[in-house]
Amino acid sequence: MSSALSTPPSTGSPASPPPVDRSTGPAPSALPRATRAELESLRVVGARHPWRYVATAAVAVLLAMVVSSLVTNQRWEWSIVFQYLTWPSILSGLWGTLRLTFVAAVIGFGLGTVLALMRLSRSPLLRAVSWAYTWVFRSVPLILQLLLWYNLAYLYPTLSLGIPFGPSFAEFGTLDVINKFGAAILGLGLSQAAYSAEIVRAGILSVDQGQHEAAAALGIPRARQSTRIVLPQAMRTIVPTSVNEIIGLVKGTSVVYVLAYGELFYTVGVIYGRNQRVVPLLMVAAIWYVIITTVITVIQFYVERHYAKGAVRTLPPTPIQVARWTLLRTWSRLTGRPPHPSLPPAFAVRTGNGRGHLTRTGRPSTTRTEGDAV
């Protein structure tokens, strides 16, 4: 083994030997024959993670207990759950929830964007109005706002359209305009606008000032700066928080039950108030909320992936790509064939066929010298 470290014979010249590149080491062909044979005989041993196995086993046991409880406990009454999952009145309540969420989100984020731009303007009045709006609507509880909007007719029996402080052209009864749905939309949308304004403002402020200065130095028009430079970068900050707000809005529509509006939670409450199947009906509502949240989460992934184009060199794989690559990797492991050419390196190295990397080695000999693989 010491021959691997021996220096070449001296030629009598006083010049020092050429430096060795320690980052790459000597080429395999330059190693002595005994050393290469010994390296080739080394057995590759995978890294051991005993605590990972213990944690996996513990979590698997817990999951098995949960699944067993869900299946064997007859009090869950899954037959009642599946019976009411697609019940016509339940689907009608689900449509009410989706409609409230969509309209309130459009109003909330549309008005929130306007409020954010007002807060960033140089006008003191606009900044003050935006700040006051955000302060008031974030301070008053949502359920109180809903009740105030629903009882707006007590303050203003009629609403009119016309010139400010001048004649009116048309008048409407307040109860005819702001019914249960209108009060719910006003309460949810205007409250959401206060939170959305801060989200949009934070996203715009997250863009580096140098980006604005560079765009201005290139002579790009202000509108084009906003749409092509500022907005794509701000969306990477805005999207995750906004989706959280939308998911919260989906669940927050259940507060509308105080107006007796027929959304999902109110409909479920009416049904279990009649048949006393409380837990199965609550599970029906929970399943539908989970489904809605899952769909929104999938949309969030693709929106974030779209706006990540300007920040990362390689986009994160889609769920379909991950599933396809996992199947190809599993097939390569089972058959022992080389990894499929379309597999990215991060997946190919896990097949263990050809394109792997050493993680740990064990050698039969007891001596270890400099230059051995570790």
mmCIF file of C-alpha atoms in Angstrom:
data_model
loop_
_atom_site.group_PDB
_atom_site.id
_atom_site.type_symbol
_atom_site.label_atom_id
_atom_site.label_comp_id
_atom_site.label_asym_id
_atom_site.label_seq_id
_atom_site.Cartn_x
_atom_site.Cartn_y
_atom_site.Cartn_z
ATOM 1 C CA MET A 1 0.000 0.000 0.000
ATOM 2 C CA SER A 2 2.891 2.281 0.658
ATOM 3 C CA SER A 3 3.833 1.991 -3.005
ATOM 4 C CA ALA A 4 0.749 4.094 -3.848
ATOM 5 C CA LEU A 5 2.364 7.024 -2.077
ATOM 6 C CA SER A 6 5.889 6.497 -3.408
ATOM 7 C CA THR A 7 7.342 9.344 -5.431
ATOM 8 C CA PRO A 8 8.718 8.841 -8.968
ATOM 9 C CA PRO A 9 12.457 8.149 -9.236
ATOM 10 C CA SER A 10 14.628 11.216 -9.305
ATOM 11 C CA THR A 11 16.262 12.163 -12.597
ATOM 12 C CA GLY A 12 19.031 14.065 -10.873
ATOM 13 C CA SER A 13 17.489 17.438 -11.636
ATOM 14 C CA PRO A 14 17.257 19.815 -8.658
ATOM 15 C CA ALA A 15 13.832 21.091 -9.874
ATOM 16 C CA SER A 16 10.850 20.242 -7.604
ATOM 17 C CA PRO A 17 8.219 17.748 -8.890
ATOM 18 C CA PRO A 18 5.111 19.199 -10.576
ATOM 19 C CA PRO A 19 2.215 19.964 -8.196
ATOM 20 C CA VAL A 20 -0.545 17.389 -7.796
ATOM 21 C CA ASP A 21 -4.144 18.433 -8.274
ATOM 22 C CA ARG A 22 -5.569 17.357 -4.895
ATOM 23 C CA SER A 23 -9.145 18.181 -5.889
ATOM 24 C CA THR A 24 -9.264 15.490 -8.551
ATOM 25 C CA GLY A 25 -6.479 13.170 -7.415
ATOM 26 C CA PRO A 26 -4.431 11.011 -9.716
ATOM 27 C CA ALA A 27 -6.050 9.460 -12.751
ATOM 28 C CA PRO A 28 -7.080 5.782 -12.312
ATOM 29 C CA SER A 29 -4.630 4.741 -14.981
ATOM 30 C CA ALA A 30 -1.800 6.370 -13.032
ATOM 31 C CA LEU A 31 -2.508 4.299 -9.883
ATOM 32 C CA PRO A 32 -0.414 1.207 -9.270
ATOM 33 C CA ARG A 33 -2.027 -2.053 -10.329
ATOM 34 C CA ALA A 34 -2.349 -3.344 -6.755
ATOM 35 C CA THR A 35 -4.149 -0.187 -5.633
ATOM 36 C CA ARG A 36 -6.656 -0.281 -8.503
ATOM 37 C CA ALA A 37 -7.447 -3.903 -7.835
ATOM 38 C CA GLU A 38 -7.995 -3.184 -4.189
ATOM 39 C CA LEU A 39 -10.264 -0.235 -4.969
ATOM 40 C CA GLU A 40 -12.305 -2.320 -7.397
ATOM 41 C CA SER A 41 -12.791 -5.002 -4.747
ATOM 42 C CA LEU A 42 -14.327 -2.557 -2.299
ATOM 43 C CA ARG A 43 -17.929 -3.307 -1.483
ATOM 44 C CA VAL A 44 -20.374 -0.415 -1.721
ATOM 45 C CA VAL A 45 -22.465 -0.189 1.428
ATOM 46 C CA GLY A 46 -25.475 2.042 1.575
ATOM 47 C CA ALA A 47 -25.712 4.599 4.341
ATOM 48 C CA ARG A 48 -27.633 3.279 7.326
ATOM 49 C CA HIS A 49 -30.331 5.358 8.975
ATOM 50 C CA PRO A 50 -31.635 3.336 11.936
ATOM 51 C CA TRP A 51 -33.574 6.176 13.539
ATOM 52 C CA ARG A 52 -35.259 6.914 10.244
ATOM 53 C CA TYR A 53 -36.486 3.333 10.130
ATOM 54 C CA VAL A 54 -37.716 3.565 13.738
ATOM 55 C CA ALA A 55 -39.603 6.803 13.005
ATOM 56 C CA THR A 56 -41.108 5.324 9.841
ATOM 57 C CA ALA A 57 -42.285 2.250 11.725
ATOM 58 C CA ALA A 58 -43.818 4.373 14.498
ATOM 59 C CA VAL A 59 -45.676 6.588 12.029
ATOM 60 C CA ALA A 60 -46.861 3.528 10.088
ATOM 61 C CA VAL A 61 -48.284 2.004 13.278
ATOM 62 C CA LEU A 62 -50.084 5.261 14.125
ATOM 63 C CA LEU A 63 -51.537 5.480 10.622
ATOM 64 C CA ALA A 64 -52.693 1.870 10.836
ATOM 65 C CA MET A 65 -54.418 2.638 14.147
ATOM 66 C CA VAL A 66 -56.192 5.649 12.650
ATOM 67 C CA VAL A 67 -57.333 3.718 9.580
ATOM 68 C CA SER A 68 -58.469 0.794 11.714
ATOM 69 C CA SER A 69 -60.474 3.123 13.933
ATOM 70 C CA LEU A 70 -62.120 4.757 10.934
ATOM 71 C CA VAL A 71 -63.044 1.386 9.440
ATOM 72 C CA THR A 72 -64.058 -0.641 12.483
ATOM 73 C CA ASN A 73 -65.893 2.025 14.507
ATOM 74 C CA GLN A 74 -69.478 1.732 13.356
ATOM 75 C CA ARG A 75 -70.409 5.086 14.906
ATOM 76 C CA TRP A 76 -68.803 6.913 12.008
ATOM 77 C CA GLU A 77 -71.762 5.688 9.923
ATOM 78 C CA TRP A 78 -69.966 5.855 6.599
ATOM 79 C CA SER A 79 -73.069 4.631 4.803
ATOM 80 C CA ILE A 80 -74.876 7.813 5.915
ATOM 81 C CA VAL A 81 -71.849 9.887 4.868
ATOM 82 C CA PHE A 82 -71.821 8.450 1.348
ATOM 83 C CA GLN A 83 -75.579 8.757 1.126
ATOM 84 C CA TYR A 84 -75.549 12.512 1.836
ATOM 85 C CA LEU A 85 -72.271 13.307 0.077
ATOM 86 C CA THR A 86 -74.065 13.955 -3.220
ATOM 87 C CA TRP A 87 -77.460 14.806 -1.748
ATOM 88 C CA PRO A 88 -79.183 17.522 -3.857
ATOM 89 C CA SER A 89 -79.462 20.002 -0.986
ATOM 90 C CA ILE A 90 -75.799 19.380 -0.051
ATOM 91 C CA LEU A 91 -74.718 20.070 -3.640
ATOM 92 C CA SER A 92 -76.856 23.218 -3.612
ATOM 93 C CA GLY A 93 -75.095 24.355 -0.429
ATOM 94 C CA LEU A 94 -71.735 23.516 -2.003
ATOM 95 C CA TRP A 95 -72.591 25.700 -4.973
ATOM 96 C CA GLY A 96 -73.503 28.500 -2.568
ATOM 97 C CA THR A 97 -70.101 28.199 -0.877
ATOM 98 C CA LEU A 98 -68.248 28.244 -4.209
ATOM 99 C CA ARG A 99 -70.238 31.233 -5.426
ATOM 100 C CA LEU A 100 -69.611 33.209 -2.249
ATOM 101 C CA THR A 101 -65.899 32.380 -2.353
ATOM 102 C CA PHE A 102 -65.442 33.354 -5.990
ATOM 103 C CA VAL A 103 -67.318 36.668 -5.845
ATOM 104 C CA ALA A 104 -65.812 37.675 -2.495
ATOM 105 C CA ALA A 105 -62.303 36.816 -3.731
ATOM 106 C CA VAL A 106 -62.756 38.901 -6.896
ATOM 107 C CA ILE A 107 -64.055 41.875 -4.894
ATOM 108 C CA GLY A 108 -61.458 41.421 -2.165
ATOM 109 C CA PHE A 109 -58.372 41.168 -4.340
ATOM 110 C CA GLY A 110 -59.601 43.721 -6.881
ATOM 111 C CA LEU A 111 -60.323 46.338 -4.230
ATOM 112 C CA GLY A 112 -57.244 45.247 -2.280
ATOM 113 C CA THR A 113 -55.006 45.979 -5.277
ATOM 114 C CA VAL A 114 -56.509 49.457 -5.584
ATOM 115 C CA LEU A 115 -55.985 50.069 -1.864
ATOM 116 C CA ALA A 116 -52.376 48.876 -2.107
ATOM 117 C CA LEU A 117 -51.657 51.280 -4.972
ATOM 118 C CA MET A 118 -53.325 54.079 -2.996
ATOM 119 C CA ARG A 119 -51.118 53.261 -0.012
ATOM 120 C CA LEU A 120 -47.991 53.437 -2.209
ATOM 121 C CA SER A 121 -49.003 56.691 -3.953
ATOM 122 C CA ARG A 122 -47.488 60.076 -3.144
ATOM 123 C CA SER A 123 -50.880 61.591 -2.308
ATOM 124 C CA PRO A 124 -51.304 61.996 1.476
ATOM 125 C CA LEU A 125 -55.093 61.786 1.153
ATOM 126 C CA LEU A 126 -54.994 58.508 -0.769
ATOM 127 C CA ARG A 127 -52.495 57.026 1.668
ATOM 128 C CA ALA A 128 -54.603 58.118 4.642
ATOM 129 C CA VAL A 129 -57.841 56.721 3.197
ATOM 130 C CA SER A 130 -56.201 53.396 2.360
ATOM 131 C CA TRP A 131 -54.666 53.135 5.823
ATOM 132 C CA ALA A 132 -57.982 54.016 7.533
ATOM 133 C CA TYR A 133 -59.906 51.451 5.482
ATOM 134 C CA THR A 134 -57.436 48.703 6.344
ATOM 135 C CA TRP A 135 -57.444 49.704 9.995
ATOM 136 C CA VAL A 136 -61.249 49.693 10.337
ATOM 137 C CA PHE A 137 -62.034 46.501 8.421
ATOM 138 C CA ARG A 138 -59.269 44.529 10.096
ATOM 139 C CA SER A 139 -60.431 45.673 13.516
ATOM 140 C CA VAL A 140 -64.147 44.849 13.263
ATOM 141 C CA PRO A 141 -65.053 41.132 13.499
ATOM 142 C CA LEU A 142 -66.403 39.590 10.318
ATOM 143 C CA ILE A 143 -69.634 38.339 11.867
ATOM 144 C CA LEU A 144 -70.383 41.865 13.095
ATOM 145 C CA GLN A 145 -69.774 43.278 9.596
ATOM 146 C CA LEU A 146 -72.156 40.725 8.120
ATOM 147 C CA LEU A 147 -74.932 41.719 10.507
ATOM 148 C CA LEU A 148 -74.348 45.422 9.858
ATOM 149 C CA TRP A 149 -74.593 45.006 6.093
ATOM 150 C CA TYR A 150 -77.695 42.845 6.433
ATOM 151 C CA ASN A 151 -79.368 45.580 8.509
ATOM 152 C CA LEU A 152 -78.243 48.473 6.326
ATOM 153 C CA ALA A 153 -81.881 49.215 5.498
ATOM 154 C CA TYR A 154 -82.362 50.408 9.072
ATOM 155 C CA LEU A 155 -79.934 53.279 8.365
ATOM 156 C CA TYR A 156 -80.696 53.842 4.681
ATOM 157 C CA PRO A 157 -84.152 52.596 3.608
ATOM 158 C CA THR A 158 -83.487 53.599 -0.022
ATOM 159 C CA LEU A 159 -80.408 53.850 -2.259
ATOM 160 C CA SER A 160 -80.198 56.314 -5.147
ATOM 161 C CA LEU A 161 -78.056 56.949 -8.227
ATOM 162 C CA GLY A 162 -77.332 60.526 -9.291
ATOM 163 C CA ILE A 163 -74.979 63.479 -9.015
ATOM 164 C CA PRO A 164 -73.216 63.781 -5.625
ATOM 165 C CA PHE A 165 -75.004 66.403 -3.491
ATOM 166 C CA GLY A 166 -77.374 66.906 -6.452
ATOM 167 C CA PRO A 167 -80.455 65.355 -7.995
ATOM 168 C CA SER A 168 -80.898 61.573 -8.147
ATOM 169 C CA PHE A 169 -81.896 59.689 -11.275
ATOM 170 C CA ALA A 170 -83.075 56.406 -9.780
ATOM 171 C CA GLU A 171 -83.957 55.022 -6.364
ATOM 172 C CA PHE A 172 -84.010 51.455 -5.081
ATOM 173 C CA GLY A 173 -85.191 49.881 -1.882
ATOM 174 C CA THR A 174 -82.210 48.767 0.169
ATOM 175 C CA LEU A 175 -83.770 45.414 0.982
ATOM 176 C CA ASP A 176 -84.298 44.815 -2.743
ATOM 177 C CA VAL A 177 -80.580 45.362 -3.480
ATOM 178 C CA ILE A 178 -78.867 43.964 -0.393
ATOM 179 C CA ASN A 179 -80.475 40.620 0.335
ATOM 180 C CA LYS A 180 -78.770 37.717 2.141
ATOM 181 C CA PHE A 181 -76.396 37.033 -0.721
ATOM 182 C CA GLY A 182 -75.588 40.744 -1.158
ATOM 183 C CA ALA A 183 -74.901 41.211 2.544
ATOM 184 C CA ALA A 184 -72.672 38.128 2.581
ATOM 185 C CA ILE A 185 -70.740 39.349 -0.468
ATOM 186 C CA LEU A 186 -70.270 42.825 1.004
ATOM 187 C CA GLY A 187 -69.142 41.475 4.358
ATOM 188 C CA LEU A 188 -66.747 38.879 2.990
ATOM 189 C CA GLY A 189 -65.435 40.935 0.049
ATOM 190 C CA LEU A 190 -64.841 44.224 1.861
ATOM 191 C CA SER A 191 -63.211 42.477 4.795
ATOM 192 C CA GLN A 192 -61.005 40.449 2.465
ATOM 193 C CA ALA A 193 -59.952 43.640 0.643
ATOM 194 C CA ALA A 194 -58.308 44.952 3.809
ATOM 195 C CA TYR A 195 -56.116 41.850 4.102
ATOM 196 C CA SER A 196 -55.464 41.615 0.368
ATOM 197 C CA ALA A 197 -54.264 45.214 0.260
ATOM 198 C CA GLU A 198 -51.460 44.414 2.664
ATOM 199 C CA ILE A 199 -50.537 41.252 0.739
ATOM 200 C CA VAL A 200 -50.297 43.110 -2.576
ATOM 201 C CA ARG A 201 -48.396 45.986 -0.996
ATOM 202 C CA ALA A 202 -45.903 43.562 0.560
ATOM 203 C CA GLY A 203 -45.385 41.872 -2.808
ATOM 204 C CA ILE A 204 -44.696 45.158 -4.585
ATOM 205 C CA LEU A 205 -42.300 46.287 -1.863
ATOM 206 C CA SER A 206 -40.428 42.976 -2.075
ATOM 207 C CA VAL A 207 -39.167 43.860 -5.576
ATOM 208 C CA ASP A 208 -35.695 45.309 -5.307
ATOM 209 C CA GLN A 209 -35.444 49.042 -5.945
ATOM 210 C CA GLY A 210 -32.650 48.359 -8.410
ATOM 211 C CA GLN A 211 -35.151 46.666 -10.711
ATOM 212 C CA HIS A 212 -37.213 49.882 -10.870
ATOM 213 C CA GLU A 213 -34.104 51.981 -11.473
ATOM 214 C CA ALA A 214 -32.777 49.652 -14.174
ATOM 215 C CA ALA A 215 -36.112 49.661 -15.993
ATOM 216 C CA ALA A 216 -36.305 53.454 -15.790
ATOM 217 C CA ALA A 217 -32.720 53.760 -17.047
ATOM 218 C CA LEU A 218 -33.616 51.648 -20.093
ATOM 219 C CA GLY A 219 -36.472 54.006 -20.905
ATOM 220 C CA ILE A 220 -39.198 51.409 -20.457
ATOM 221 C CA PRO A 221 -42.649 53.013 -20.029
ATOM 222 C CA ARG A 222 -44.093 52.959 -16.524
ATOM 223 C CA ALA A 223 -47.014 50.691 -17.400
ATOM 224 C CA ARG A 224 -44.687 48.196 -19.092
ATOM 225 C CA GLN A 225 -42.386 48.278 -16.065
ATOM 226 C CA SER A 226 -45.291 47.252 -13.849
ATOM 227 C CA THR A 227 -46.619 44.455 -16.056
ATOM 228 C CA ARG A 228 -43.353 42.978 -17.348
ATOM 229 C CA ILE A 229 -40.849 43.578 -14.543
ATOM 230 C CA VAL A 230 -42.447 44.416 -11.191
ATOM 231 C CA LEU A 231 -45.591 42.265 -11.278
ATOM 232 C CA PRO A 232 -43.932 38.907 -12.239
ATOM 233 C CA GLN A 233 -41.459 39.287 -9.385
ATOM 234 C CA ALA A 234 -44.076 40.498 -6.914
ATOM 235 C CA MET A 235 -46.350 37.550 -7.741
ATOM 236 C CA ARG A 236 -43.795 35.124 -6.302
ATOM 237 C CA THR A 237 -44.462 36.746 -2.934
ATOM 238 C CA ILE A 238 -48.151 37.453 -3.435
ATOM 239 C CA VAL A 239 -49.354 34.036 -4.647
ATOM 240 C CA PRO A 240 -48.636 31.804 -1.595
ATOM 241 C CA THR A 241 -50.147 34.246 0.894
ATOM 242 C CA SER A 242 -53.095 35.010 -1.368
ATOM 243 C CA VAL A 243 -53.937 31.332 -1.730
ATOM 244 C CA ASN A 244 -53.855 31.009 2.034
ATOM 245 C CA GLU A 245 -56.366 33.845 2.208
ATOM 246 C CA ILE A 246 -58.610 32.209 -0.406
ATOM 247 C CA ILE A 247 -58.544 28.922 1.496
ATOM 248 C CA GLY A 248 -59.423 30.832 4.641
ATOM 249 C CA LEU A 249 -62.221 32.508 2.700
ATOM 250 C CA VAL A 250 -63.645 29.111 1.690
ATOM 251 C CA LYS A 251 -63.876 28.094 5.315
ATOM 252 C CA GLY A 252 -64.888 31.602 6.404
ATOM 253 C CA THR A 253 -68.065 31.416 4.342
ATOM 254 C CA SER A 254 -69.449 29.180 7.080
ATOM 255 C CA VAL A 255 -69.868 32.357 9.168
ATOM 256 C CA VAL A 256 -72.669 33.339 6.803
ATOM 257 C CA TYR A 257 -74.934 30.911 8.653
ATOM 258 C CA VAL A 258 -75.903 33.903 10.848
ATOM 259 C CA LEU A 259 -77.747 35.265 7.794
ATOM 260 C CA ALA A 260 -79.450 31.894 7.167
ATOM 261 C CA TYR A 261 -77.922 31.820 3.685
ATOM 262 C CA GLY A 262 -77.877 28.347 2.178
ATOM 263 C CA GLU A 263 -74.162 27.631 1.929
ATOM 264 C CA LEU A 264 -72.604 24.242 2.729
ATOM 265 C CA PHE A 265 -72.259 24.478 6.488
ATOM 266 C CA TYR A 266 -75.716 25.984 6.973
ATOM 267 C CA THR A 267 -77.282 23.274 4.805
ATOM 268 C CA VAL A 268 -75.530 20.533 6.748
ATOM 269 C CA GLY A 269 -76.740 22.082 10.004
ATOM 270 C CA VAL A 270 -80.331 22.128 8.789
ATOM 271 C CA ILE A 271 -80.181 18.451 7.781
ATOM 272 C CA TYR A 272 -78.632 17.124 10.984
ATOM 273 C CA GLY A 273 -81.073 19.258 12.958
ATOM 274 C CA ARG A 274 -83.828 17.137 11.436
ATOM 275 C CA ASN A 275 -82.350 13.611 11.434
ATOM 276 C CA GLN A 276 -79.915 13.979 14.374
ATOM 277 C CA ARG A 277 -77.065 12.421 12.325
ATOM 278 C CA VAL A 278 -74.637 15.053 13.506
ATOM 279 C CA VAL A 279 -71.246 13.373 13.030
ATOM 280 C CA PRO A 280 -71.933 11.848 9.569
ATOM 281 C CA LEU A 281 -73.252 15.186 8.263
ATOM 282 C CA LEU A 282 -70.269 17.049 9.691
ATOM 283 C CA MET A 283 -68.016 14.537 7.910
ATOM 284 C CA VAL A 284 -69.853 15.312 4.668
ATOM 285 C CA ALA A 285 -69.018 19.009 5.081
ATOM 286 C CA ALA A 286 -65.414 18.184 6.027
ATOM 287 C CA ILE A 287 -64.933 16.014 2.921
ATOM 288 C CA TRP A 288 -66.205 18.750 0.614
ATOM 289 C CA TYR A 289 -64.018 21.397 2.273
ATOM 290 C CA VAL A 290 -60.996 19.104 1.852
ATOM 291 C CA ILE A 291 -61.819 18.580 -1.824
ATOM 292 C CA ILE A 292 -62.152 22.336 -2.463
ATOM 293 C CA THR A 293 -58.898 23.065 -0.636
ATOM 294 C CA THR A 294 -57.090 20.342 -2.589
ATOM 295 C CA VAL A 295 -58.196 21.798 -5.923
ATOM 296 C CA ILE A 296 -57.067 25.292 -4.870
ATOM 297 C CA THR A 297 -53.716 23.901 -3.714
ATOM 298 C CA VAL A 298 -53.128 22.229 -7.081
ATOM 299 C CA ILE A 299 -53.913 25.513 -8.865
ATOM 300 C CA GLN A 300 -51.498 27.286 -6.521
ATOM 301 C CA PHE A 301 -48.711 24.861 -7.463
ATOM 302 C CA TYR A 302 -49.053 25.559 -11.170
ATOM 303 C CA VAL A 303 -49.341 29.340 -10.664
ATOM 304 C CA GLU A 304 -46.210 29.366 -8.508
ATOM 305 C CA ARG A 305 -44.439 27.182 -11.074
ATOM 306 C CA HIS A 306 -45.367 29.655 -13.805
ATOM 307 C CA TYR A 307 -43.951 32.656 -11.955
ATOM 308 C CA ALA A 308 -40.826 30.714 -10.901
ATOM 309 C CA LYS A 309 -39.523 30.817 -14.476
ATOM 310 C CA GLY A 310 -37.607 34.009 -13.807
ATOM 311 C CA ALA A 311 -36.026 32.812 -10.564
ATOM 312 C CA VAL A 312 -34.901 29.180 -11.016
ATOM 313 C CA ARG A 313 -33.005 27.438 -13.788
ATOM 314 C CA THR A 314 -34.998 24.206 -13.517
ATOM 315 C CA LEU A 315 -38.699 24.288 -12.776
ATOM 316 C CA PRO A 316 -39.979 21.917 -10.088
ATOM 317 C CA PRO A 317 -41.485 18.738 -11.577
ATOM 318 C CA THR A 318 -45.218 18.446 -11.912
ATOM 319 C CA PRO A 319 -47.047 15.644 -10.046
ATOM 320 C CA ILE A 320 -47.496 13.821 -13.356
ATOM 321 C CA GLN A 321 -43.757 13.993 -14.048
ATOM 322 C CA VAL A 322 -42.929 12.750 -10.552
ATOM 323 C CA ALA A 323 -45.328 9.809 -10.960
ATOM 324 C CA ARG A 324 -43.853 8.901 -14.371
ATOM 325 C CA TRP A 325 -40.264 9.139 -13.172
ATOM 326 C CA THR A 326 -41.056 7.082 -10.076
ATOM 327 C CA LEU A 327 -42.513 4.314 -12.239
ATOM 328 C CA LEU A 328 -39.458 4.348 -14.528
ATOM 329 C CA ARG A 329 -37.108 4.236 -11.554
ATOM 330 C CA THR A 330 -39.017 1.362 -9.945
ATOM 331 C CA TRP A 331 -39.008 -0.551 -13.233
ATOM 332 C CA SER A 332 -35.252 -0.052 -13.534
ATOM 333 C CA ARG A 333 -34.720 -1.346 -9.997
ATOM 334 C CA LEU A 334 -36.890 -4.422 -10.509
ATOM 335 C CA THR A 335 -35.482 -5.408 -13.896
ATOM 336 C CA GLY A 336 -31.878 -4.331 -13.334
ATOM 337 C CA ARG A 337 -31.877 -2.416 -16.597
ATOM 338 C CA PRO A 338 -30.088 0.919 -17.021
ATOM 339 C CA PRO A 339 -32.122 3.989 -16.096
ATOM 340 C CA HIS A 340 -34.367 5.372 -18.805
ATOM 341 C CA PRO A 341 -32.654 8.220 -20.723
ATOM 342 C CA SER A 342 -35.490 10.610 -19.889
ATOM 343 C CA LEU A 343 -34.888 10.251 -16.150
ATOM 344 C CA PRO A 344 -33.287 13.344 -14.626
ATOM 345 C CA PRO A 345 -30.041 12.741 -12.688
ATOM 346 C CA ALA A 346 -31.744 13.291 -9.325
ATOM 347 C CA PHE A 347 -33.987 10.272 -10.008
ATOM 348 C CA ALA A 348 -31.461 8.191 -11.949
ATOM 349 C CA VAL A 349 -28.961 8.044 -9.093
ATOM 350 C CA ARG A 350 -31.534 6.285 -6.927
ATOM 351 C CA THR A 351 -31.972 3.372 -9.289
ATOM 352 C CA GLY A 352 -28.639 1.869 -8.242
ATOM 353 C CA ASN A 353 -27.955 0.759 -11.825
ATOM 354 C CA GLY A 354 -24.957 2.423 -13.313
ATOM 355 C CA ARG A 355 -25.358 6.071 -12.449
ATOM 356 C CA GLY A 356 -25.000 6.035 -8.689
ATOM 357 C CA HIS A 357 -22.533 7.585 -6.304
ATOM 358 C CA LEU A 358 -20.675 6.036 -3.412
ATOM 359 C CA THR A 359 -22.087 6.846 -0.041
ATOM 360 C CA ARG A 360 -20.049 4.529 2.157
ATOM 361 C CA THR A 361 -17.535 1.789 1.639
ATOM 362 C CA GLY A 362 -16.371 -1.150 3.664
ATOM 363 C CA ARG A 363 -13.068 -2.913 3.013
ATOM 364 C CA PRO A 364 -11.880 -6.261 4.314
ATOM 365 C CA SER A 365 -8.357 -5.133 5.135
ATOM 366 C CA THR A 366 -7.585 -3.528 8.473
ATOM 367 C CA THR A 367 -4.978 -1.020 7.280
ATOM 368 C CA ARG A 368 -5.947 2.257 5.643
ATOM 369 C CA THR A 369 -3.492 4.588 4.040
ATOM 370 C CA GLU A 370 -3.705 7.916 2.333
ATOM 371 C CA GLY A 371 -5.332 7.639 -1.067
ATOM 372 C CA ASP A 372 -7.835 4.888 -0.170
ATOM 373 C CA ALA A 373 -11.486 5.502 -0.930
ATOM 374 C CA VAL A 374 -13.461 6.600 2.124
#
